[in-house]
Short mmCIF file of C-alpha atoms in Angstrom, two decimals:
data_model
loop_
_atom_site.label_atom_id
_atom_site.label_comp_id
_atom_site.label_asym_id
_atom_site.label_seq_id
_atom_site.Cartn_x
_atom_site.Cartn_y
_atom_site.Cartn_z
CA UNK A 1 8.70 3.51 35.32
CA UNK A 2 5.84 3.96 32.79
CA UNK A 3 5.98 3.09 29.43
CA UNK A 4 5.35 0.00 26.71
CA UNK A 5 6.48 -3.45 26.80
CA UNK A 6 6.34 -5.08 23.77
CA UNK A 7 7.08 -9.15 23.97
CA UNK A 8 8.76 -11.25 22.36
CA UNK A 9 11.56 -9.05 20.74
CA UNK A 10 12.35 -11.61 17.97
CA UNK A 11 9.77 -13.99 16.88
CA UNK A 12 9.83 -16.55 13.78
CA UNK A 13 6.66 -18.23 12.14
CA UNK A 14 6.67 -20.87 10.54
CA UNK A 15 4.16 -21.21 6.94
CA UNK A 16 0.81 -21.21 8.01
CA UNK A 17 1.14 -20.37 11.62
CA UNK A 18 -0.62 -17.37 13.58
CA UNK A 19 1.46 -15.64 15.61
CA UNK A 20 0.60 -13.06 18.26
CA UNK A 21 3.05 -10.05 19.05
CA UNK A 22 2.17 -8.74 22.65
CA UNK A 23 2.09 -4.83 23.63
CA UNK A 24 1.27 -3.54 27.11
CA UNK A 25 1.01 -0.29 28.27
CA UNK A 26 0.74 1.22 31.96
CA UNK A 27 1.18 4.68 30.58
CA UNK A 28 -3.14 5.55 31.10
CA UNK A 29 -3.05 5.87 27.30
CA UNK A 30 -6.35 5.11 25.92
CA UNK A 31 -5.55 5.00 22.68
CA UNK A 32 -3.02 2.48 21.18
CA UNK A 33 -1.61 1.62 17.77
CA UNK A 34 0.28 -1.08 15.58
CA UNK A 35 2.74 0.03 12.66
CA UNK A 36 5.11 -2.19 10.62
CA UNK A 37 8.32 -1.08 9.62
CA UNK A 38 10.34 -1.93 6.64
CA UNK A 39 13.52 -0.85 5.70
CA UNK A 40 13.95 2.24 3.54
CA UNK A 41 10.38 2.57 4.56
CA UNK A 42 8.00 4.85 6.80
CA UNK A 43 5.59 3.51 9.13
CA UNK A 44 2.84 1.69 7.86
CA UNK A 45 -0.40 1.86 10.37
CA UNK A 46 -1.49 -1.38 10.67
CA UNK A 47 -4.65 -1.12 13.18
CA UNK A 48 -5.26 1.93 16.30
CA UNK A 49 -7.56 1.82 19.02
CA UNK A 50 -9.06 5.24 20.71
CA UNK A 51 -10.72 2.95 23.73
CA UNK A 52 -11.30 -0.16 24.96
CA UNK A 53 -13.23 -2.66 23.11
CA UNK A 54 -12.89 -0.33 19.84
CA UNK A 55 -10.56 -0.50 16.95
CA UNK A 56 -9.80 0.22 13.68
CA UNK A 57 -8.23 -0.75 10.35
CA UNK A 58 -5.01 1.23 9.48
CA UNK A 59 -3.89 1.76 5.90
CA UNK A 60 -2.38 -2.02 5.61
CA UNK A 61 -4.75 -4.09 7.89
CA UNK A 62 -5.47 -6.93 5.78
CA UNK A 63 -3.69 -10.60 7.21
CA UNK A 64 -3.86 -8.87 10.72
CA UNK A 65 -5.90 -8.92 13.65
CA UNK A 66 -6.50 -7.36 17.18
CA UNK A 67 -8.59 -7.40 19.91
CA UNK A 68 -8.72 -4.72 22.89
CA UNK A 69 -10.50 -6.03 25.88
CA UNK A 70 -8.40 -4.08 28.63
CA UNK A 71 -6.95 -0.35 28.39
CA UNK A 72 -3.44 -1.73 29.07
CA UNK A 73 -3.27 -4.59 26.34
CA UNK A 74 -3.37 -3.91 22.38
CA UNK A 75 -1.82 -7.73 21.15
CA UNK A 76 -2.11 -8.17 17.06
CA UNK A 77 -1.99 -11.32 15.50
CA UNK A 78 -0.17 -11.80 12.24
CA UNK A 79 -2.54 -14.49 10.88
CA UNK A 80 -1.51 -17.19 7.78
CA UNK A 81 -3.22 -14.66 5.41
CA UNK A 82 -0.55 -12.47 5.50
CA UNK A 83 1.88 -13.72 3.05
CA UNK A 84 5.07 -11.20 3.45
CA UNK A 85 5.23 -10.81 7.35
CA UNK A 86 8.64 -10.38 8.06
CA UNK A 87 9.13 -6.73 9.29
CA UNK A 88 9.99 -5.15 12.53
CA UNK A 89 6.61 -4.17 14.24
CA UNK A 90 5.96 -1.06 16.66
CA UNK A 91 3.23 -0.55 18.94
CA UNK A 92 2.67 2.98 20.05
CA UNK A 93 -0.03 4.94 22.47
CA UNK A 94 -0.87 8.16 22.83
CA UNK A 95 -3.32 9.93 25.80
CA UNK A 96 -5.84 9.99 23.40
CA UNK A 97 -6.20 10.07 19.19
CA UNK A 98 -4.67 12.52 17.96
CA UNK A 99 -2.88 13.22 20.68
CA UNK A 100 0.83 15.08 19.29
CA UNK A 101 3.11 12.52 20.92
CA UNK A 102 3.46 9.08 20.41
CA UNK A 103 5.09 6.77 22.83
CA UNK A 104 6.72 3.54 21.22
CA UNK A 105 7.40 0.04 22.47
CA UNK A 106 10.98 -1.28 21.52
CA UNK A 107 9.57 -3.47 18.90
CA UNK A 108 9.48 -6.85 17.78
CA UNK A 109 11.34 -8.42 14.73
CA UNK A 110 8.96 -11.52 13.00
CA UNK A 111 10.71 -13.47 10.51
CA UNK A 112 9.26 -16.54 8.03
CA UNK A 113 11.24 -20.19 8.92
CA UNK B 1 -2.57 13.39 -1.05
CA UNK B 2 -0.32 14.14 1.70
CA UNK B 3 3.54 12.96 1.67
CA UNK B 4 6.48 13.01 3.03
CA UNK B 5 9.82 13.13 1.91
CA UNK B 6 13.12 12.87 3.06
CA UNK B 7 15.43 12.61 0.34
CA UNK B 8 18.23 11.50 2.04
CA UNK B 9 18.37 7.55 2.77
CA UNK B 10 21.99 7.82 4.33
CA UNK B 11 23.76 10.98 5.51
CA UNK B 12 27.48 10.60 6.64
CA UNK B 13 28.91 13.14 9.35
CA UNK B 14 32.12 13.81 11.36
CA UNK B 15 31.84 14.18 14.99
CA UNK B 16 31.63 17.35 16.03
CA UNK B 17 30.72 18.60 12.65
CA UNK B 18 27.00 20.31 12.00
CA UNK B 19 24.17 18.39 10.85
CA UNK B 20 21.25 18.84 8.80
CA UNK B 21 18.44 16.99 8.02
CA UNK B 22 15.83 17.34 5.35
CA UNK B 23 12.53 16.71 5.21
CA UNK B 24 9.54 17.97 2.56
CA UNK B 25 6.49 17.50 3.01
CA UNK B 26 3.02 17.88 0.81
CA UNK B 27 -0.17 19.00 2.76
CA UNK B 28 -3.24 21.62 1.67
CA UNK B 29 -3.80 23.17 5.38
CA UNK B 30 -0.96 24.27 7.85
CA UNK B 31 0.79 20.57 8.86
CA UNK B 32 1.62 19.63 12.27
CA UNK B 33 5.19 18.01 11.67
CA UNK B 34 7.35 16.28 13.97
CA UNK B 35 10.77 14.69 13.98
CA UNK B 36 11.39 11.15 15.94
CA UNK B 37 14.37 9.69 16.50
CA UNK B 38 15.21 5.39 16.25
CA UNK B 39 17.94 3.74 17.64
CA UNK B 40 18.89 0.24 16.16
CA UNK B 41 16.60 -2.23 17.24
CA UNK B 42 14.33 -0.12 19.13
CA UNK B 43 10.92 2.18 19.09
CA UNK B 44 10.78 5.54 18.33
CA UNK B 45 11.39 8.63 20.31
CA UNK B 46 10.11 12.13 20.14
CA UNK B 47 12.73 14.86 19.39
CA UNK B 48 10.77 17.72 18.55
CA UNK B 49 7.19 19.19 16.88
CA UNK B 50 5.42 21.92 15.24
CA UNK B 51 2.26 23.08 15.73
CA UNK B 52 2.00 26.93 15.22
CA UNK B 53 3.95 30.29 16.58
CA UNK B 54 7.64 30.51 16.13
CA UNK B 55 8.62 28.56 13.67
CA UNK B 56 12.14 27.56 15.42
CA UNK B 57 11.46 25.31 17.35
CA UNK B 58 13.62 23.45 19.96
CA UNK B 59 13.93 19.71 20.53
CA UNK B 60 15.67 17.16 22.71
CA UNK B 61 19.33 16.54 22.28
CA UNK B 62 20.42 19.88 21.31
CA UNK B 63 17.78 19.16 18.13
CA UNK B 64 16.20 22.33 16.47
CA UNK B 65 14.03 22.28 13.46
CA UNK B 66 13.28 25.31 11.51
CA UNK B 67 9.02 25.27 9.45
CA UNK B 68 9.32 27.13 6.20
CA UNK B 69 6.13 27.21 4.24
CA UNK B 70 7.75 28.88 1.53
CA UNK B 71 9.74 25.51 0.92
CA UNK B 72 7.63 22.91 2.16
CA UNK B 73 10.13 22.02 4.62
CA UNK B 74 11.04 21.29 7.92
CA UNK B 75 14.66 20.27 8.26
CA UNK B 76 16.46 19.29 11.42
CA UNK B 77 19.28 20.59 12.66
CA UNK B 78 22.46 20.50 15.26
CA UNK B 79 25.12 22.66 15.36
CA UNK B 80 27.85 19.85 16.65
CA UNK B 81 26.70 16.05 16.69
CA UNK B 82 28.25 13.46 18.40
CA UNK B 83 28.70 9.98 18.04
CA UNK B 84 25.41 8.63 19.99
CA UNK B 85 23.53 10.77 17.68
CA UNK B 86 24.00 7.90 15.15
CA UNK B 87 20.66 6.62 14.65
CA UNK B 88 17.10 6.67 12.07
CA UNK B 89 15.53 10.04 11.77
CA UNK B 90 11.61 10.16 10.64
CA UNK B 91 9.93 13.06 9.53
CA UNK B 92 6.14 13.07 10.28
CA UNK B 93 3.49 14.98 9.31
CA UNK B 94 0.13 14.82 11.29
CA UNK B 95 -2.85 15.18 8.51
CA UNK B 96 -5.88 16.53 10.35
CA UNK B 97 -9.70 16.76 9.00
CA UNK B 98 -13.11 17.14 10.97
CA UNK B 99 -12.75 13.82 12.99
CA UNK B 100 -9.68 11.93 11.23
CA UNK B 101 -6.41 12.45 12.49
CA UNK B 102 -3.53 10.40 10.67
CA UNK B 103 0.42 10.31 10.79
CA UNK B 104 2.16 10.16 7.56
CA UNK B 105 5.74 8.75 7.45
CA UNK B 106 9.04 9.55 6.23
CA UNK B 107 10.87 6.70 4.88
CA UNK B 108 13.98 7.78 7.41
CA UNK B 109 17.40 8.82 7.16
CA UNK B 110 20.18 6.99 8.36
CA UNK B 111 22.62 9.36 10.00
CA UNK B 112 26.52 7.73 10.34
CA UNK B 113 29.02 9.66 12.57
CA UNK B 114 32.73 9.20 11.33
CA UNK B 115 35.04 9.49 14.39
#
């Protein structure tokens, strides 16, 4: 079956740390996207990407990073800059930008130790 | 600026009983607005969207969401829920210009089914 896999589901840093939250697609999607979640919050876009080797800052990119180097594969790294990480995070793809539907992974919860 | 609001946080419901949703939503040029459904612990699903034409429109799940410019709104409805309908209900609006497209959020309602 198609869809996204997003790995692990829970996830804890410790002060300091990097941690990487993995998302894989085999859905064809070319573009992909990260959003964090917070309760009695909307989505928050963190970074998209429209094609390989190309992305973009979202509206709260700053203490994240990604990297796109295959169509399938859209990890972000919650990096020690990032000083109030814990949040559930979503990674989502679409056939293209602006496409009308979004698929979405299952999510990963990262809490602080 | 564009927004979107669903005034709601929590809405409690009987089974079987009607439901209805509501969302507002602030945006200069005709919106394209969706609905996506969560269920604990897990992504986000399509239910239904709006583009242009009738503005009924049919989702999912027995979903059905009725656009009214008038009012800003687009509020999501079923005539008889039931008790996996329990779940987090987003409102989105998609804000298009030339070559920017971008989602805005909801902040969600919580819908509870008694039994």
């Amino acid at each position: 079956d198609g869809g996204i896999t997003q790995s692990p589901k829970y996830l804890f840093r410790k002060e300091g740390q990097n941690v990487t939250l993995s998302c894989e697609q085999n859905l064809n999607h070319d573009a992909m996207y990260w959003y964090r979640q917070d309760p009695g919050q909307g989505l928050r876009l963190i970074y998209y990407s429209q094609i390989v080797n190309d992305f973009q800052k979202g509206d709260i990119a700053e203490g994240y990073s990604v990297s796109r180097e295959k169509k399938e594969s859209f990890p972000l790294t919650v990096t020690s800059a990032q000083k109030n990480p814990t949040a559930f995070y979503l990674c989502a793809s679409s056939i293209r930008r602006g496409s009308e539907k979004l698929f979405f992974g299952s999510g990963t919860q990262l809490s602080v130790l | 600026a564009q927004s979107v609001t669903q005034p709601d946080i929590h809405i409690t419901v009987s089974e079987g009983a009607s439901l209805e949703l509501r969302c507002n939503y602030s945006y200069g040029a005709t919106p394209y607005l969706f609905w996506y459904v969560q269920s604990p612990g897990q992504g986000l699903q399509l239910l239904l969207k709006y583009f242009s034409g009738d503005t009924l429109v049919q989702g999912i799940k027995g979903f059905e969401a009725e656009f009214k410019r008038s009012q800003s709104s687009f509020n999501l409805r079923k005539p008889s829920v039931h008790w996996s309908d329990a779940a987090e209900y987003f409102c989105a609006v998609a804000a298009v210009s030339d070559s920017n497209y971008q989602l805005i959020w909801g902040a969600g309602t919580k819908l509870i089914i008694k039994p």
